[in-house]
Short mmCIF file of C-alpha atoms in Angstrom, two decimals:
data_model
loop_
_atom_site.label_atom_id
_atom_site.label_comp_id
_atom_site.label_asym_id
_atom_site.label_seq_id
_atom_site.Cartn_x
_atom_site.Cartn_y
_atom_site.Cartn_z
CA MET N 1 0.00 0.00 0.00
CA LYS N 2 2.65 2.49 0.91
CA LYS N 3 6.21 3.46 0.19
CA THR N 4 7.84 5.63 2.82
CA PHE N 5 10.62 8.17 2.94
CA LEU N 6 11.63 10.53 5.71
CA MET N 7 12.07 14.27 5.61
CA ILE N 8 11.84 16.48 8.68
CA THR N 9 10.89 20.13 8.22
CA ILE N 10 8.87 22.61 10.22
CA LEU N 11 6.47 24.78 8.26
CA GLY N 12 5.51 28.22 9.39
CA PHE N 13 1.90 29.01 8.59
CA VAL N 14 0.23 32.27 7.73
CA SER N 15 -3.55 32.35 7.98
CA LEU N 16 -5.34 31.88 4.64
CA CYS N 17 -8.85 31.91 6.07
CA SER N 18 -9.71 35.38 7.19
CA GLY N 19 -13.39 35.56 8.05
CA CYS N 20 -13.87 31.82 8.44
CA LYS N 21 -17.32 30.80 9.63
CA SER N 22 -17.78 29.80 13.25
CA ASP N 23 -21.22 28.18 12.92
CA ILE N 24 -19.98 24.90 11.47
CA PRO N 25 -22.21 21.82 11.91
CA ILE N 26 -21.22 19.42 14.66
CA PHE N 27 -19.28 16.23 13.89
CA ASP N 28 -20.73 13.43 16.03
CA GLU N 29 -17.67 11.38 17.01
CA THR N 30 -19.74 8.78 18.88
CA ARG N 31 -21.80 8.03 15.80
CA ALA N 32 -18.65 8.01 13.65
CA PHE N 33 -17.02 5.47 15.93
CA ALA N 34 -20.17 3.34 15.75
CA TYR N 35 -19.73 3.34 11.95
CA LEU N 36 -16.17 2.07 12.47
CA VAL N 37 -17.30 -0.72 14.80
CA ARG N 38 -20.17 -1.70 12.51
CA GLN N 39 -17.80 -2.25 9.61
CA CYS N 40 -15.57 -4.41 11.78
CA ASP N 41 -18.60 -6.41 12.90
CA PHE N 42 -18.76 -7.74 9.34
CA GLY N 43 -15.26 -9.18 9.78
CA PRO N 44 -12.40 -8.62 7.32
CA ARG N 45 -13.56 -6.81 4.16
CA ASN N 46 -10.98 -8.14 1.74
CA PRO N 47 -12.39 -8.55 -1.79
CA GLY N 48 -14.38 -11.72 -2.29
CA SER N 49 -15.08 -12.32 1.40
CA ASP N 50 -18.49 -12.42 3.06
CA GLY N 51 -17.56 -9.35 5.08
CA TYR N 52 -16.67 -7.49 1.90
CA TYR N 53 -20.11 -7.96 0.34
CA ALA N 54 -21.97 -7.26 3.58
CA CYS N 55 -20.04 -4.04 4.16
CA LEU N 56 -20.54 -2.87 0.58
CA GLU N 57 -24.31 -3.18 0.97
CA TYR N 58 -24.13 -1.42 4.34
CA ILE N 59 -22.23 1.54 2.90
CA LYS N 60 -24.63 1.88 -0.02
CA THR N 61 -27.66 1.64 2.26
CA GLU N 62 -26.30 4.40 4.51
CA LEU N 63 -25.54 6.64 1.54
CA ASP N 64 -28.96 6.03 -0.03
CA GLN N 65 -30.41 7.91 2.94
CA SER N 66 -28.23 10.98 2.52
CA ALA N 67 -26.63 11.61 -0.88
CA ASP N 68 -28.12 13.66 -3.70
CA GLU N 69 -26.72 11.17 -6.19
CA ILE N 70 -24.86 7.86 -5.96
CA ILE N 71 -22.59 6.50 -8.68
CA LEU N 72 -21.33 2.91 -8.64
CA GLN N 73 -18.12 2.32 -10.57
CA ASP N 74 -17.45 -1.34 -11.36
CA PHE N 75 -14.08 -2.68 -12.44
CA SER N 76 -12.03 -5.89 -12.41
CA TYR N 77 -8.58 -6.59 -11.03
CA GLN N 78 -6.38 -9.67 -11.22
CA GLU N 79 -4.45 -9.73 -7.96
CA GLN N 80 -0.85 -10.72 -8.58
CA ARG N 81 0.04 -12.50 -5.34
CA ASN N 82 -2.30 -15.47 -5.89
CA ASN N 83 -3.43 -14.63 -9.45
CA ASN N 84 -7.09 -14.35 -8.42
CA LYS N 85 -9.46 -12.10 -10.36
CA TYR N 86 -11.91 -9.91 -8.44
CA GLU N 87 -14.90 -7.77 -9.37
CA LEU N 88 -14.56 -4.51 -7.43
CA GLN N 89 -16.67 -1.40 -6.92
CA ASN N 90 -16.02 2.24 -6.08
CA VAL N 91 -18.93 4.12 -4.53
CA ILE N 92 -19.32 7.86 -5.13
CA ALA N 93 -21.82 9.84 -3.04
CA ARG N 94 -22.49 13.31 -4.48
CA PHE N 95 -23.79 16.37 -2.68
CA ASN N 96 -24.70 19.52 -4.63
CA PRO N 97 -23.49 17.90 -7.87
CA ASN N 98 -24.29 20.96 -10.01
CA ALA N 99 -22.09 23.40 -8.09
CA ASP N 100 -19.25 25.04 -10.00
CA PHE N 101 -16.62 24.08 -7.41
CA GLN N 102 -16.29 20.35 -6.79
CA THR N 103 -14.13 18.64 -4.19
CA VAL N 104 -13.46 14.98 -3.43
CA ILE N 105 -13.04 13.57 0.07
CA SER N 106 -12.09 9.91 -0.18
CA ALA N 107 -11.15 6.79 1.77
CA HIS N 108 -10.68 3.13 0.90
CA TRP N 109 -13.26 0.69 2.19
CA ASP N 110 -11.50 -2.63 1.48
CA THR N 111 -9.09 -4.31 3.91
CA ARG N 112 -5.84 -6.16 3.35
CA PRO N 113 -6.17 -9.89 2.60
CA TRP N 114 -2.98 -10.74 4.49
CA ALA N 115 -1.50 -9.68 7.83
CA ASP N 116 1.94 -9.70 6.27
CA GLN N 117 3.45 -7.31 8.85
CA ASP N 118 2.35 -9.43 11.83
CA LYS N 119 5.18 -10.75 14.01
CA ASN N 120 3.30 -14.01 14.50
CA GLN N 121 4.07 -16.24 11.52
CA GLY N 122 0.76 -18.02 11.99
CA ASN N 123 -1.14 -14.78 11.38
CA LYS N 124 0.59 -13.64 8.22
CA LYS N 125 -1.71 -15.38 5.73
CA SER N 126 -4.94 -14.31 7.48
CA PRO N 127 -6.86 -11.15 6.48
CA ILE N 128 -6.80 -8.16 8.81
CA LEU N 129 -9.84 -6.59 10.44
CA GLY N 130 -8.77 -3.12 9.31
CA ALA N 131 -10.33 -0.97 12.02
CA ASN N 132 -7.86 1.83 11.32
CA ASP N 133 -6.58 0.88 7.87
CA GLY N 134 -9.96 0.86 6.15
CA ALA N 135 -12.83 1.44 8.57
CA SER N 136 -11.61 4.72 10.09
CA GLY N 137 -11.66 6.78 6.90
CA VAL N 138 -15.00 5.28 5.87
CA ALA N 139 -16.44 6.08 9.31
CA VAL N 140 -15.53 9.75 8.89
CA LEU N 141 -17.05 9.80 5.39
CA LEU N 142 -20.31 8.21 6.55
CA GLU N 143 -20.66 10.80 9.31
CA LEU N 144 -19.88 13.58 6.82
CA ALA N 145 -22.65 12.21 4.60
CA LYS N 146 -25.11 12.40 7.49
CA VAL N 147 -24.14 16.02 8.23
CA LEU N 148 -24.20 17.05 4.56
CA SER N 149 -27.70 15.65 4.10
CA GLU N 150 -28.93 17.83 6.97
CA ASN N 151 -26.83 20.89 6.09
CA PRO N 152 -26.52 21.18 2.29
CA PRO N 153 -23.12 22.59 1.28
CA ASN N 154 -22.60 25.49 -1.11
CA ILE N 155 -19.80 23.65 -2.88
CA GLY N 156 -20.03 20.27 -4.56
CA VAL N 157 -18.80 17.47 -2.31
CA ASN N 158 -18.05 13.99 -3.65
CA LEU N 159 -17.46 11.35 -1.00
CA VAL N 160 -15.55 8.59 -2.77
CA PHE N 161 -15.18 5.11 -1.29
CA PHE N 162 -12.31 3.43 -3.12
CA ASP N 163 -12.09 -0.33 -3.51
CA GLY N 164 -8.96 -2.42 -4.07
CA GLU N 165 -6.53 -0.14 -2.27
CA ASP N 166 -4.81 -2.77 -0.15
CA MET N 167 -4.22 -5.82 -2.36
CA GLY N 168 -0.71 -4.86 -3.44
CA ILE N 169 2.73 -6.41 -3.26
CA PRO N 170 5.29 -4.48 -1.18
CA GLY N 171 7.67 -2.53 -3.39
CA GLU N 172 5.31 -2.60 -6.40
CA ASN N 173 3.27 0.57 -6.03
CA ASN N 174 1.13 0.03 -9.12
CA THR N 175 -0.38 -3.09 -7.51
CA TYR N 176 -1.95 -0.92 -4.79
CA CYS N 177 -4.71 1.70 -5.05
CA GLN N 178 -6.64 -0.05 -7.81
CA GLY N 179 -9.85 1.86 -7.13
CA SER N 180 -8.26 5.29 -7.32
CA GLN N 181 -6.28 4.29 -10.40
CA TYR N 182 -9.48 3.24 -12.16
CA PHE N 183 -11.34 6.33 -10.96
CA ALA N 184 -8.56 8.61 -12.22
CA LYS N 185 -8.48 6.93 -15.64
CA ASN N 186 -12.28 6.87 -15.98
CA LEU N 187 -13.60 9.93 -14.15
CA PRO N 188 -17.31 9.26 -13.52
CA ILE N 189 -17.89 12.92 -12.61
CA PRO N 190 -16.61 16.23 -14.04
CA LYS N 191 -12.97 16.69 -13.07
CA PRO N 192 -12.92 17.87 -9.43
CA ASN N 193 -11.03 21.00 -8.41
CA GLU N 194 -9.15 19.19 -5.64
CA ALA N 195 -9.21 16.11 -3.43
CA ILE N 196 -8.48 15.07 0.15
CA ASN N 197 -7.83 11.41 0.96
CA LEU N 198 -8.29 10.07 4.50
CA ASP N 199 -6.42 6.95 5.59
CA MET N 200 -5.52 5.48 8.99
CA VAL N 201 -7.14 8.34 10.92
CA GLY N 202 -8.51 6.36 13.88
CA ASP N 203 -5.29 5.63 15.81
CA LYS N 204 -5.69 6.25 19.55
CA GLN N 205 -2.29 7.96 19.50
CA LEU N 206 -3.14 10.05 16.45
CA VAL N 207 -0.32 12.19 15.03
CA ILE N 208 -0.78 13.54 11.51
CA PRO N 209 2.30 15.12 9.96
CA ILE N 210 2.33 16.62 6.49
CA GLU N 211 2.71 13.88 3.90
CA ARG N 212 5.40 14.85 1.42
CA TYR N 213 3.62 14.17 -1.88
CA SER N 214 0.72 16.29 -0.60
CA LEU N 215 3.04 19.24 -0.12
CA GLU N 216 4.18 18.82 -3.72
CA TYR N 217 0.73 18.25 -5.24
CA HIS N 218 -1.30 20.98 -3.48
CA PRO N 219 0.81 23.07 -1.09
CA LYS N 220 -1.84 25.76 -0.58
CA LEU N 221 -4.45 23.25 0.54
CA VAL N 222 -1.94 21.67 2.92
CA ARG N 223 -1.07 25.06 4.32
CA TYR N 224 -4.74 26.01 4.67
CA LEU N 225 -5.80 22.81 6.46
CA TRP N 226 -2.91 22.57 8.90
CA ASP N 227 -3.32 26.28 9.67
CA ARG N 228 -7.02 25.75 10.40
CA ALA N 229 -6.24 22.68 12.51
CA ARG N 230 -3.88 24.78 14.63
CA ASP N 231 -6.45 27.54 15.01
CA MET N 232 -9.10 24.99 16.01
CA GLY N 233 -6.87 23.33 18.61
CA LEU N 234 -6.68 20.02 16.73
CA ASP N 235 -3.34 18.98 18.13
CA ALA N 236 -3.01 15.73 16.16
CA PHE N 237 -2.02 17.82 13.14
CA THR N 238 1.66 18.75 13.33
CA GLY N 239 3.56 21.17 11.09
CA ARG N 240 6.25 18.56 10.50
CA VAL N 241 6.82 17.19 7.01
CA ASP N 242 7.46 13.46 7.25
CA TYR N 243 7.01 10.39 5.05
CA ALA N 244 5.96 10.23 1.41
CA ILE N 245 3.20 7.66 0.96
CA TYR N 246 1.92 5.98 -2.18
CA ASP N 247 -1.77 6.25 -1.35
CA ASP N 248 -5.01 6.98 -3.20
CA HIS N 249 -4.12 10.66 -3.66
CA VAL N 250 -1.18 9.77 -5.91
CA PRO N 251 -3.20 8.34 -8.86
CA LEU N 252 -5.64 11.25 -8.57
CA TYR N 253 -2.81 13.69 -9.18
CA GLU N 254 -0.45 11.68 -11.37
CA ILE N 255 -3.13 10.22 -13.68
CA ALA N 256 -6.03 12.68 -13.59
CA GLY N 257 -4.17 15.87 -12.69
CA ILE N 258 -6.39 16.54 -9.66
CA PRO N 259 -4.52 18.50 -6.95
CA ALA N 260 -4.77 16.03 -4.08
CA ILE N 261 -3.49 15.53 -0.55
CA ASP N 262 -3.37 12.69 1.98
CA ILE N 263 -4.33 12.95 5.65
CA ILE N 264 -2.69 9.92 7.26
CA ASP N 265 -1.02 8.74 10.45
CA PHE N 266 1.21 5.97 9.13
CA LYS N 267 2.97 5.27 12.45
CA TYR N 268 0.25 3.14 14.01
CA PRO N 269 0.29 3.25 16.99
CA ASN N 270 3.66 5.04 17.25
CA SER N 271 7.31 4.92 16.19
CA TYR N 272 8.07 2.04 18.58
CA ALA N 273 5.34 -0.46 17.72
CA ASN N 274 3.36 -1.46 14.63
CA PHE N 275 -0.29 -2.48 14.25
CA TRP N 276 -0.41 -1.73 10.48
CA HIS N 277 -1.20 -4.85 8.43
CA THR N 278 -1.35 -6.98 11.57
CA GLN N 279 -4.08 -8.68 13.60
CA GLN N 280 -3.80 -5.79 16.08
CA ASP N 281 -5.65 -3.42 13.75
CA ILE N 282 -8.84 -3.63 15.83
CA PRO N 283 -11.38 -1.11 17.21
CA GLU N 284 -9.79 -1.27 20.66
CA ASN N 285 -6.72 0.44 19.20
CA CYS N 286 -8.79 3.27 17.70
CA SER N 287 -10.70 6.14 19.33
CA LYS N 288 -13.65 8.37 18.66
CA GLU N 289 -11.58 11.39 19.68
CA SER N 290 -9.22 10.77 16.77
CA LEU N 291 -12.10 10.51 14.31
CA GLU N 292 -13.47 13.74 15.76
CA GLN N 293 -10.29 15.70 15.05
CA VAL N 294 -10.30 14.70 11.40
CA GLY N 295 -14.06 15.02 10.98
CA LYS N 296 -14.18 18.49 12.52
CA LEU N 297 -11.46 19.69 10.17
CA MET N 298 -13.27 18.25 7.15
CA LEU N 299 -16.52 20.00 8.08
CA ASP N 300 -14.68 23.25 8.63
CA TYR N 301 -13.11 22.82 5.18
CA ILE N 302 -16.41 22.03 3.46
CA TYR N 303 -18.35 24.96 4.88
CA ASN N 304 -15.50 27.48 4.55
CA ARG N 305 -14.04 26.44 1.19
CA GLU N 306 -16.49 28.56 -0.80
CA GLY N 307 -14.92 31.87 -1.74
CA GLN N 308 -11.42 30.94 -0.55
CA ASN N 309 -9.49 31.81 -3.71
CA TRP N 310 -5.97 30.65 -2.94
CA GLY N 311 -4.97 28.66 -5.96
CA ASN N 312 -5.65 25.35 -7.71
CA ASP N 313 -9.30 26.39 -8.15
#
């Protein structure tokens, strides 16, 4: 799924949001965490599994109650590790689809078929539950959908649930992020102005540095969001530039030319231990407070983005 590098820098921010609104709708972190747990109740959601199909129907049912329009994007992928072919599906929930300005907020909803980073050799061939790496981003998106249905935005918001993100072979980036690659090559909506991808945002010890590709792809959006996070007291967001991650934002920019960023805490739970791609990626290692920090920032972005003319529009 990811390829990492390390670069340490401290960014100094200057406010880009003079006159930001203060009456932003509330992000319900308890409900968001319930969305995370509900996904995990289905079991692993690796393509082809019972949990995969149950969760797909659950996501679509939830979105049917909120979105102005839903687009289902079907595609096939032949996974290279075991040479199995899968039928996959991206889900796009649109709000205010006729607005001039369109943004994407995305997450992947599939989970990894193998716990290949687990220290226990007996666990390595088993699928992960993916509470953080999978369910956390989707949980934030489902709560955003609920809020957007009750508080229609002035901009166009496309909540995109990517499939096939986590079936790749380490070191072969093009085997990851199949849903975003297909989306970028076959845009089912008019080309969005920008995109924000959410991944691994439920960690109890949440620390979100600036991902390096994001700073390259859309520096003004990075600057804007981390500045707003500081002003809002969202202390998980640090001004430090850290790893570069091959994640779903990369195909959006490299293939479709959409300025895109990634909000991700890759050090799960911290620099001294690892739950990523292991059997320890469970709800007990996630928190509603972490989802709240990310969700609050996304709502602030959605309801303040209109009229903020600071590039890449």
